CSV table of C-alpha atoms and ligand atoms in Angstrom, one decimal:
chain,number,residue,atom,x,y,z
A,989,MET,CA,0.0,0.0,0.0
A,990,ALA,CA,1.3,3.5,-0.9
A,991,GLU,CA,2.0,5.6,2.1
A,992,GLY,CA,1.0,9.3,1.9
A,993,TRP,CA,-0.7,11.0,-0.9
A,994,VAL,CA,-0.6,10.3,-4.7
A,995,LEU,CA,-0.5,13.4,-6.8
A,996,GLY,CA,-2.0,13.0,-10.3
A,997,ILE,CA,-1.2,15.4,-13.2
A,998,GLU,CA,-3.5,15.6,-16.3
A,999,SER,CA,-2.3,17.4,-19.4
A,1000,THR,CA,-3.5,15.5,-22.5
A,1001,ALA,CA,-5.2,18.5,-24.2
A,1002,HIS,CA,-7.1,21.6,-23.1
A,1003,THR,CA,-7.1,20.9,-19.4
A,1004,PHE,CA,-4.2,21.2,-16.9
A,1005,SER,CA,-5.3,19.6,-13.7
A,1006,PHE,CA,-3.8,18.3,-10.4
A,1007,GLY,CA,-5.7,15.9,-8.2
A,1008,LEU,CA,-5.0,13.7,-5.3
A,1009,VAL,CA,-5.9,10.4,-3.7
A,1010,ASP,CA,-5.0,9.5,-0.2
A,1011,SER,CA,-3.1,6.3,0.9
A,1012,ASN,CA,-6.3,4.3,0.7
A,1013,GLY,CA,-7.0,5.5,-2.9
A,1014,ILE,CA,-9.8,7.8,-1.9
A,1015,PRO,CA,-10.1,10.8,-4.3
A,1016,ARG,CA,-10.0,14.5,-3.5
A,1017,PRO,CA,-11.4,17.0,-6.1
A,1018,SER,CA,-9.0,18.3,-8.6
A,1019,VAL,CA,-7.8,21.8,-9.2
A,1020,SER,CA,-7.9,22.5,-13.0
A,1021,LYS,CA,-7.4,25.3,-15.5
A,1022,ILE,CA,-8.9,24.9,-19.0
A,1023,ILE,CA,-7.7,26.9,-22.0
A,1024,ARG,CA,-10.6,28.5,-23.8
A,1025,PRO,CA,-9.5,30.1,-27.1
A,1026,THR,CA,-11.8,33.0,-28.2
A,1027,THR,CA,-11.4,31.9,-31.8
A,1028,GLY,CA,-10.5,28.6,-33.4
A,1029,GLY,CA,-9.8,25.3,-31.8
A,1030,ILE,CA,-7.2,24.1,-29.3
A,1031,HIS,CA,-3.7,24.8,-30.6
A,1032,PRO,CA,-1.3,22.3,-29.0
A,1033,ARG,CA,1.5,24.8,-28.5
A,1034,GLU,CA,-0.8,27.5,-27.1
A,1035,ALA,CA,-2.4,24.9,-24.7
A,1036,ALA,CA,1.0,23.7,-23.5
A,1037,ASP,CA,2.1,27.4,-22.9
A,1038,HIS,CA,-1.1,27.9,-20.9
A,1039,HIS,CA,-0.3,24.8,-18.8
A,1040,VAL,CA,3.2,26.1,-18.0
A,1041,VAL,CA,1.8,29.5,-16.9
A,1042,GLU,CA,-0.8,27.9,-14.7
A,1043,SER,CA,1.3,25.1,-13.1
A,1044,THR,CA,2.6,26.9,-10.0
A,1045,GLU,CA,-0.8,28.3,-9.0
A,1046,ILE,CA,-2.5,24.9,-9.5
A,1047,PHE,CA,0.1,23.0,-7.5
A,1048,SER,CA,-0.1,25.5,-4.6
A,1049,LYS,CA,-3.9,25.5,-4.6
A,1050,ILE,CA,-4.2,21.7,-4.6
A,1051,LEU,CA,-1.9,21.5,-1.6
A,1052,ALA,CA,-3.6,24.4,0.2
A,1053,ASP,CA,-7.1,23.0,-0.5
A,1054,ASN,CA,-6.1,19.8,1.3
A,1055,ASP,CA,-3.9,21.2,4.0
A,1056,LEU,CA,-0.8,19.4,2.7
A,1057,LEU,CA,2.9,20.2,2.4
A,1058,PRO,CA,4.8,19.0,-0.7
A,1059,SER,CA,6.5,16.5,1.6
A,1060,ASP,CA,3.1,14.8,2.1
A,1061,ILE,CA,3.2,13.6,-1.5
A,1062,SER,CA,4.7,10.1,-1.8
A,1063,VAL,CA,4.0,9.3,-5.5
A,1064,VAL,CA,3.6,11.5,-8.6
A,1065,ALA,CA,1.4,10.1,-11.4
A,1066,TYR,CA,0.9,11.8,-14.8
A,1067,SER,CA,-0.8,11.2,-18.1
A,1068,GLN,CA,1.8,9.5,-20.4
A,1069,GLY,CA,-0.6,9.4,-23.3
A,1070,PRO,CA,-2.6,9.5,-25.5
A,1071,GLY,CA,-3.0,13.2,-26.3
A,1072,MET,CA,-1.4,16.2,-27.8
A,1073,GLY,CA,2.4,15.9,-27.7
A,1074,ALA,CA,3.2,19.5,-26.5
A,1075,CYS,CA,0.6,19.3,-23.8
A,1076,LEU,CA,1.7,15.8,-22.6
A,1077,ARG,CA,5.3,17.0,-22.4
A,1078,THR,CA,4.3,19.8,-20.1
A,1079,GLY,CA,2.6,17.5,-17.7
A,1080,ALA,CA,5.4,14.9,-17.8
A,1081,ALA,CA,8.0,17.7,-17.2
A,1082,ALA,CA,6.1,18.9,-14.2
A,1083,ALA,CA,5.8,15.4,-12.8
A,1084,ARG,CA,9.5,14.7,-13.3
A,1085,ALA,CA,10.4,17.9,-11.6
A,1086,ILE,CA,8.2,17.3,-8.6
A,1087,SER,CA,9.1,13.6,-8.2
A,1088,SER,CA,12.9,14.3,-8.4
A,1089,HIS,CA,12.7,17.3,-6.1
A,1090,LEU,CA,10.8,15.2,-3.5
A,1091,ASN,CA,12.7,12.1,-4.3
A,1092,VAL,CA,9.4,10.0,-4.7
A,1093,PRO,CA,8.4,7.5,-7.4
A,1094,LEU,CA,7.0,8.6,-10.7
A,1095,ILE,CA,4.2,6.7,-12.5
A,1096,GLY,CA,3.2,7.4,-16.1
A,1097,VAL,CA,-0.4,6.2,-16.7
A,1098,ASN,CA,-2.8,5.7,-19.6
A,1099,HIS,CA,-5.3,8.5,-19.7
A,1100,CYS,CA,-8.1,6.4,-21.2
A,1101,VAL,CA,-7.7,3.7,-18.5
A,1102,ALA,CA,-7.8,6.4,-15.9
A,1103,HIS,CA,-11.3,7.4,-17.1
A,1104,ILE,CA,-12.4,3.8,-16.5
A,1105,GLU,CA,-10.8,3.4,-13.1
A,1106,ILE,CA,-12.2,6.6,-11.6
A,1107,GLY,CA,-15.6,5.6,-13.0
A,1108,ARG,CA,-15.4,2.2,-11.3
A,1109,GLN,CA,-14.2,3.7,-8.1
A,1110,GLN,CA,-16.9,6.4,-8.0
A,1111,CYS,CA,-19.8,4.2,-9.1
A,1112,GLY,CA,-18.8,1.0,-7.3
A,1113,CYS,CA,-19.3,-1.1,-10.4
A,1114,GLU,CA,-17.3,-4.3,-10.9
A,1115,ASP,CA,-16.7,-5.1,-14.6
A,1116,PRO,CA,-18.4,-2.5,-16.7
A,1117,ILE,CA,-18.4,-1.6,-20.4
A,1118,LEU,CA,-17.0,1.9,-20.6
A,1119,LEU,CA,-18.7,4.3,-23.0
A,1120,TYR,CA,-15.9,6.8,-23.3
A,1121,VAL,CA,-17.1,10.0,-25.0
A,1122,SER,CA,-14.7,12.9,-24.8
A,1123,GLY,CA,-13.3,15.6,-27.0
A,1124,GLY,CA,-10.6,13.6,-28.7
A,1125,ASN,CA,-11.7,10.0,-28.0
A,1126,THR,CA,-14.9,8.0,-28.5
A,1127,GLN,CA,-14.5,4.3,-27.6
A,1128,VAL,CA,-16.5,1.4,-26.2
A,1129,ILE,CA,-14.2,-0.6,-24.0
A,1130,ALA,CA,-14.4,-3.9,-22.1
A,1131,ARG,CA,-11.9,-5.7,-19.8
A,1132,LEU,CA,-10.7,-9.1,-21.1
A,1133,ASP,CA,-7.6,-11.1,-20.2
A,1134,GLY,CA,-5.7,-8.4,-18.3
A,1135,ARG,CA,-6.4,-5.5,-20.8
A,1136,TYR,CA,-9.1,-3.0,-21.5
A,1137,ARG,CA,-10.0,-3.9,-25.1
A,1138,VAL,CA,-11.5,-1.4,-27.6
A,1139,LEU,CA,-14.6,-3.1,-29.0
A,1140,GLY,CA,-15.6,-0.1,-31.1
A,1141,GLU,CA,-14.4,3.5,-31.6
A,1142,THR,CA,-14.6,6.5,-33.8
A,1143,LEU,CA,-13.0,6.1,-37.2
A,1144,ASP,CA,-12.6,9.9,-37.6
A,1145,ILE,CA,-13.1,12.6,-34.9
A,1146,GLY,CA,-14.1,12.3,-31.3
A,1147,ILE,CA,-17.8,13.1,-30.5
A,1148,GLY,CA,-16.9,16.1,-28.4
A,1149,ASN,CA,-14.7,17.4,-31.2
A,1150,MET,CA,-17.6,17.1,-33.5
A,1151,LEU,CA,-19.9,19.0,-31.2
A,1152,ASP,CA,-17.2,21.7,-30.6
A,1153,LYS,CA,-16.5,22.1,-34.3
A,1154,PHE,CA,-20.2,22.3,-35.2
A,1155,ALA,CA,-20.7,24.9,-32.5
A,1156,ARG,CA,-17.7,26.9,-33.7
A,1157,GLN,CA,-19.2,27.1,-37.2
A,1158,HIS,CA,-22.1,28.9,-35.6
A,1159,GLY,CA,-20.0,31.3,-33.6
A,1160,ILE,CA,-19.9,29.4,-30.3
A,1161,PRO,CA,-16.4,29.2,-28.7
A,1162,PHE,CA,-14.9,26.1,-27.1
A,1163,PRO,CA,-16.3,24.1,-25.4
A,1164,GLY,CA,-19.4,24.0,-27.6
A,1165,GLY,CA,-20.9,20.7,-26.2
A,1166,PRO,CA,-22.6,22.3,-23.1
A,1167,VAL,CA,-24.1,25.1,-25.3
A,1168,ILE,CA,-25.5,22.6,-27.8
A,1169,GLU,CA,-27.0,20.8,-24.8
A,1170,GLN,CA,-28.7,24.1,-23.7
A,1171,ARG,CA,-30.0,24.9,-27.2
A,1172,ALA,CA,-31.4,21.4,-27.6
A,1173,LEU,CA,-33.2,21.7,-24.3
A,1174,GLU,CA,-34.6,25.1,-25.4
A,1175,TRP,CA,-35.9,23.5,-28.6
A,1176,ILE,CA,-37.5,20.5,-26.9
A,1177,GLY,CA,-38.9,22.7,-24.1
A,1178,LYS,CA,-40.7,24.9,-26.7
A,1179,ASN,CA,-41.6,21.9,-28.9
A,1180,PRO,CA,-42.3,19.0,-26.6
A,1181,GLU,CA,-44.0,17.1,-29.5
A,1182,ALA,CA,-41.0,17.7,-31.9
A,1183,THR,CA,-40.1,14.8,-34.2
A,1184,LEU,CA,-37.0,14.3,-36.3
A,1185,GLU,CA,-38.9,14.7,-39.6
A,1186,GLY,CA,-36.9,17.1,-41.8
A,1187,LEU,CA,-34.1,16.9,-39.3
A,1188,GLU,CA,-32.7,13.5,-40.3
A,1189,LEU,CA,-28.9,13.1,-40.2
A,1190,PRO,CA,-26.6,10.3,-41.4
A,1191,TYR,CA,-26.3,7.2,-39.1
A,1192,ALA,CA,-22.9,7.2,-37.3
A,1193,VAL,CA,-22.7,3.5,-36.7
A,1194,HIS,CA,-20.3,1.4,-38.8
A,1195,GLY,CA,-20.3,-2.2,-37.6
A,1196,MET,CA,-19.0,-1.7,-34.0
A,1197,ASP,CA,-17.3,1.6,-34.9
A,1198,LEU,CA,-18.6,5.1,-35.2
A,1199,ALA,CA,-17.9,8.2,-37.4
A,1200,PHE,CA,-18.9,11.7,-36.8
A,1201,SER,CA,-17.6,14.0,-39.5
A,1202,GLY,CA,-20.4,13.2,-42.0
A,1203,ILE,CA,-23.1,13.9,-39.4
A,1204,MET,CA,-21.4,17.2,-38.6
A,1205,SER,CA,-21.4,18.3,-42.3
A,1206,ALA,CA,-25.0,17.2,-42.6
A,1207,ALA,CA,-26.0,19.2,-39.5
A,1208,ASN,CA,-24.2,22.3,-40.9
A,1209,LYS,CA,-26.2,21.9,-44.1
A,1210,LEU,CA,-29.5,21.7,-42.3
A,1211,VAL,CA,-28.7,25.1,-40.7
A,1212,SER,CA,-27.7,26.6,-44.0
A,1213,ASP,CA,-30.9,25.2,-45.5
A,1214,GLY,CA,-32.8,27.3,-43.0
A,1215,MET,CA,-33.6,24.8,-40.2
A,1216,PRO,CA,-33.6,26.5,-36.7
A,1217,PHE,CA,-30.2,26.2,-35.0
A,1218,GLU,CA,-31.8,24.9,-31.8
A,1219,ALA,CA,-33.7,22.2,-33.7
A,1220,VAL,CA,-30.5,21.0,-35.4
A,1221,CYS,CA,-28.6,20.9,-32.0
A,1222,TRP,CA,-31.4,18.7,-30.7
A,1223,SER,CA,-31.3,16.4,-33.8
A,1224,LEU,CA,-27.5,16.2,-33.7
A,1225,GLN,CA,-27.6,15.1,-30.0
A,1226,GLU,CA,-30.3,12.5,-30.7
A,1227,HIS,CA,-28.5,11.0,-33.6
A,1228,ALA,CA,-25.0,11.1,-32.3
A,1229,PHE,CA,-25.8,9.9,-28.8
A,1230,ALA,CA,-28.1,7.1,-30.0
A,1231,ALA,CA,-25.2,5.8,-32.2
A,1232,CYS,CA,-22.9,5.7,-29.2
A,1233,VAL,CA,-25.5,4.0,-27.0
A,1234,GLU,CA,-26.2,1.4,-29.7
A,1235,VAL,CA,-22.6,0.4,-29.9
A,1236,ALA,CA,-22.5,0.2,-26.1
A,1237,GLU,CA,-25.6,-2.0,-26.2
A,1238,ARG,CA,-24.0,-4.3,-28.7
A,1239,ALA,CA,-21.0,-4.6,-26.4
A,1240,LEU,CA,-23.2,-5.6,-23.5
A,1241,ALA,CA,-24.9,-8.2,-25.7
A,1242,HIS,CA,-21.6,-9.6,-27.0
A,1243,THR,CA,-19.7,-9.8,-23.7
A,1244,GLY,CA,-22.6,-10.7,-21.5
A,1245,LYS,CA,-21.6,-7.9,-19.1
A,1246,LYS,CA,-24.3,-6.1,-17.1
A,1247,GLU,CA,-22.9,-2.7,-16.3
A,1248,ILE,CA,-22.1,0.4,-18.3
A,1249,VAL,CA,-20.1,3.3,-17.0
A,1250,LEU,CA,-19.9,6.6,-18.8
A,1251,GLY,CA,-16.7,8.7,-19.0
A,1252,GLY,CA,-15.3,11.7,-20.9
A,1253,GLY,CA,-16.6,15.2,-21.1
A,1254,VAL,CA,-19.6,14.4,-23.2
A,1255,ALA,CA,-20.8,12.1,-20.4
A,1256,CYS,CA,-21.7,15.3,-18.6
A,1257,ASN,CA,-24.6,15.6,-21.0
A,1258,GLU,CA,-28.0,14.8,-19.4
A,1259,ARG,CA,-29.5,13.4,-22.6
A,1260,MET,CA,-26.5,11.1,-23.1
A,1261,ARG,CA,-26.9,9.9,-19.5
A,1262,GLN,CA,-30.7,9.4,-20.0
A,1263,MET,CA,-30.3,7.5,-23.2
A,1264,SER,CA,-27.8,5.1,-21.6
A,1265,SER,CA,-30.0,4.6,-18.6
A,1266,ILE,CA,-33.1,3.8,-20.8
A,1267,MET,CA,-31.1,1.3,-22.9
A,1268,CYS,CA,-29.8,-0.4,-19.8
A,1269,GLU,CA,-33.2,-0.5,-18.1
A,1270,GLU,CA,-34.7,-2.2,-21.2
A,1271,ARG,CA,-32.1,-5.0,-21.1
A,1272,GLY,CA,-31.8,-5.5,-17.3
A,1273,ALA,CA,-28.4,-3.9,-17.1
A,1274,GLU,CA,-27.2,-0.9,-15.0
A,1275,SER,CA,-25.9,2.5,-16.3
A,1276,TYR,CA,-23.5,4.4,-14.1
A,1277,CYS,CA,-22.5,8.0,-14.4
A,1278,PRO,CA,-19.6,9.4,-12.3
A,1279,PRO,CA,-20.0,13.0,-10.9
A,1280,LYS,CA,-19.4,15.5,-13.7
A,1281,MET,CA,-16.1,16.7,-12.2
A,1282,TYR,CA,-14.8,13.1,-12.8
A,1283,CYS,CA,-16.2,12.8,-16.3
A,1284,ILE,CA,-14.2,15.7,-17.7
A,1285,ASP,CA,-10.4,15.4,-17.8
A,1286,ASN,CA,-9.1,15.7,-14.2
A,1287,GLY,CA,-5.9,15.0,-12.2
A,1288,THR,CA,-7.7,12.9,-9.6
A,1289,MET,CA,-8.4,10.1,-12.1
A,1290,ILE,CA,-4.7,10.1,-12.9
A,1291,ALA,CA,-3.9,9.9,-9.2
A,1292,ARG,CA,-6.3,7.0,-8.7
A,1293,LEU,CA,-4.8,5.0,-11.5
A,1294,GLY,CA,-1.3,5.8,-10.3
A,1295,TRP,CA,-2.3,4.5,-6.8
A,1296,LEU,CA,-3.6,1.3,-8.4
A,1297,GLU,CA,-0.4,0.8,-10.4
A,1298,MET,CA,1.8,1.6,-7.5
A,1299,ASN,CA,0.1,-0.9,-5.3
A,1300,HIS,CA,0.6,-3.5,-8.0
A,1301,GLY,CA,4.3,-2.9,-8.2
A,1302,ARG,CA,4.7,-0.6,-11.1
A,1303,VAL,CA,6.8,2.6,-11.2
A,1304,THR,CA,8.2,4.5,-14.2
A,1305,SER,CA,11.9,5.1,-14.3
A,1306,LEU,CA,13.1,8.4,-15.7
A,1307,ILE,CA,14.4,6.7,-18.8
A,1308,GLN,CA,10.9,5.3,-19.5
A,1309,SER,CA,9.1,8.4,-18.6
A,1310,GLY,CA,8.8,9.8,-22.2
A,1311,ILE,CA,5.2,10.5,-23.4
A,1312,ASN,CA,3.4,8.5,-26.0
A,1313,GLN,CA,0.9,10.5,-28.1
A,1314,GLU,CA,-0.5,7.4,-29.7
A,1315,LEU,CA,-0.8,5.2,-26.5
A,1316,ARG,CA,-3.7,2.8,-27.1
A,1317,THR,CA,-6.2,1.8,-24.4
A,1318,ASP,CA,-5.2,-1.9,-24.8
A,1319,GLN,CA,-1.5,-1.3,-24.6
A,1320,THR,CA,-1.6,-1.0,-20.8
A,1321,SER,CA,-1.7,-4.3,-18.8
A,1322,ILE,CA,-4.2,-4.4,-16.0
A,1323,THR,CA,-2.9,-6.3,-13.0
A,1324,TRP,CA,-5.4,-5.3,-10.3
A,1325,PRO,CA,-8.8,-7.0,-9.7
B,2326,LIG,P1,-12.8,15.9,-22.2
B,2326,LIG,O1,-12.0,15.9,-23.5
B,2326,LIG,O2,-13.1,14.5,-21.7
B,2326,LIG,O3,-12.2,16.8,-21.1
B,2326,LIG,O4,-14.2,16.6,-22.5
B,2326,LIG,C1,-14.3,17.8,-23.2
B,2326,LIG,C2,-15.4,17.6,-24.2
B,2326,LIG,O5,-16.6,17.4,-23.6
B,2326,LIG,C3,-15.6,18.9,-25.1
B,2326,LIG,O6,-15.7,18.5,-26.4
B,2326,LIG,C4,-16.9,19.5,-24.6
B,2326,LIG,O7,-17.6,20.1,-25.6
B,2326,LIG,C5,-17.6,18.2,-24.2
B,2326,LIG,N1,-18.7,18.5,-23.2
B,2326,LIG,C6,-18.5,18.9,-21.9
B,2326,LIG,N2,-19.8,19.1,-21.4
B,2326,LIG,C7,-20.7,18.7,-22.3
B,2326,LIG,C8,-22.1,18.6,-22.3
B,2326,LIG,N3,-22.8,19.0,-21.2
B,2326,LIG,N4,-22.7,18.1,-23.4
B,2326,LIG,C9,-22.0,17.7,-24.5
B,2326,LIG,N5,-20.6,17.8,-24.5
B,2326,LIG,C10,-20.0,18.3,-23.4
B,2327,LIG,MG1,-10.3,12.5,-21.5
């Protein structure tokens, strides 16, 4: 068992976040800063510069919030991949600096696996299918033979990226997903009997995989053809979320598992949560949603996975501590129950 606190550093993309778990692996809320460009998308170099500027304040605040001194930290975990290279390097550099200054072990972890493990910890589920819907990633994942296997995933862009890009086309800055959720709610609030007639979009399911760029172009076309923006937001959510939930349902059917846990920023969306719950209810399964602060990217999930890895004998030497932008979910071996 690790003694003292595990610090987790998340820096795969737009969010720089420090979180903690105690020696029993119990999470504490993260301290995070998110870059929000006023125009355009996330530029990796600008995001990395943002993370550097914010790092001292975030580190001081996470310690102060928890009444800790740097010397109370006994392990430093960080996201080793996948993500944007420049951003990952910033987090890894901060982790190396803190770990060598304090002379404590370093653990590089897999960001996607961290989403699963914080979901399991928060929701108390045993062996779930993870529906991982974030900005850059969209995957349906199940554990089998000591790995989390990707049963289906996006063939092009992540679902959150799709929502953000669609929003940006219509003047809404990053992150667009929450604004689309509000607009969709406004539409359905004013039109409770609304149907998808005239608002049809392409189907995003391709076997067990998904694809979102076609659905985004078609949604843009609906707006330019004169459909109300709110109506298109609603239709976009209905189509895109149904596709994700369908692949998750197939994964349940195929594996015989009985639980789904949602993860990633798009899992903050109430309609996404509702659709997953309805599907699970219909087939006698259980749908779990972690608190929103643990769905979005956060340092606490990195600390939690670092704690698990540490207690199962893994540490990362300096020489192995380089980042891996392309790290796959199933490259990380899972040695804990
Ligand atoms: P992540 O990459 O996991 O940190 O999540 C960020 C992504 O989640 C961005 O693409 C956001 O637009 C998206 N997101 C956050 N909240 C919501 C929401 N309520 N509805 C839809 N998408 C959301
Ligand atoms: Mg993520």
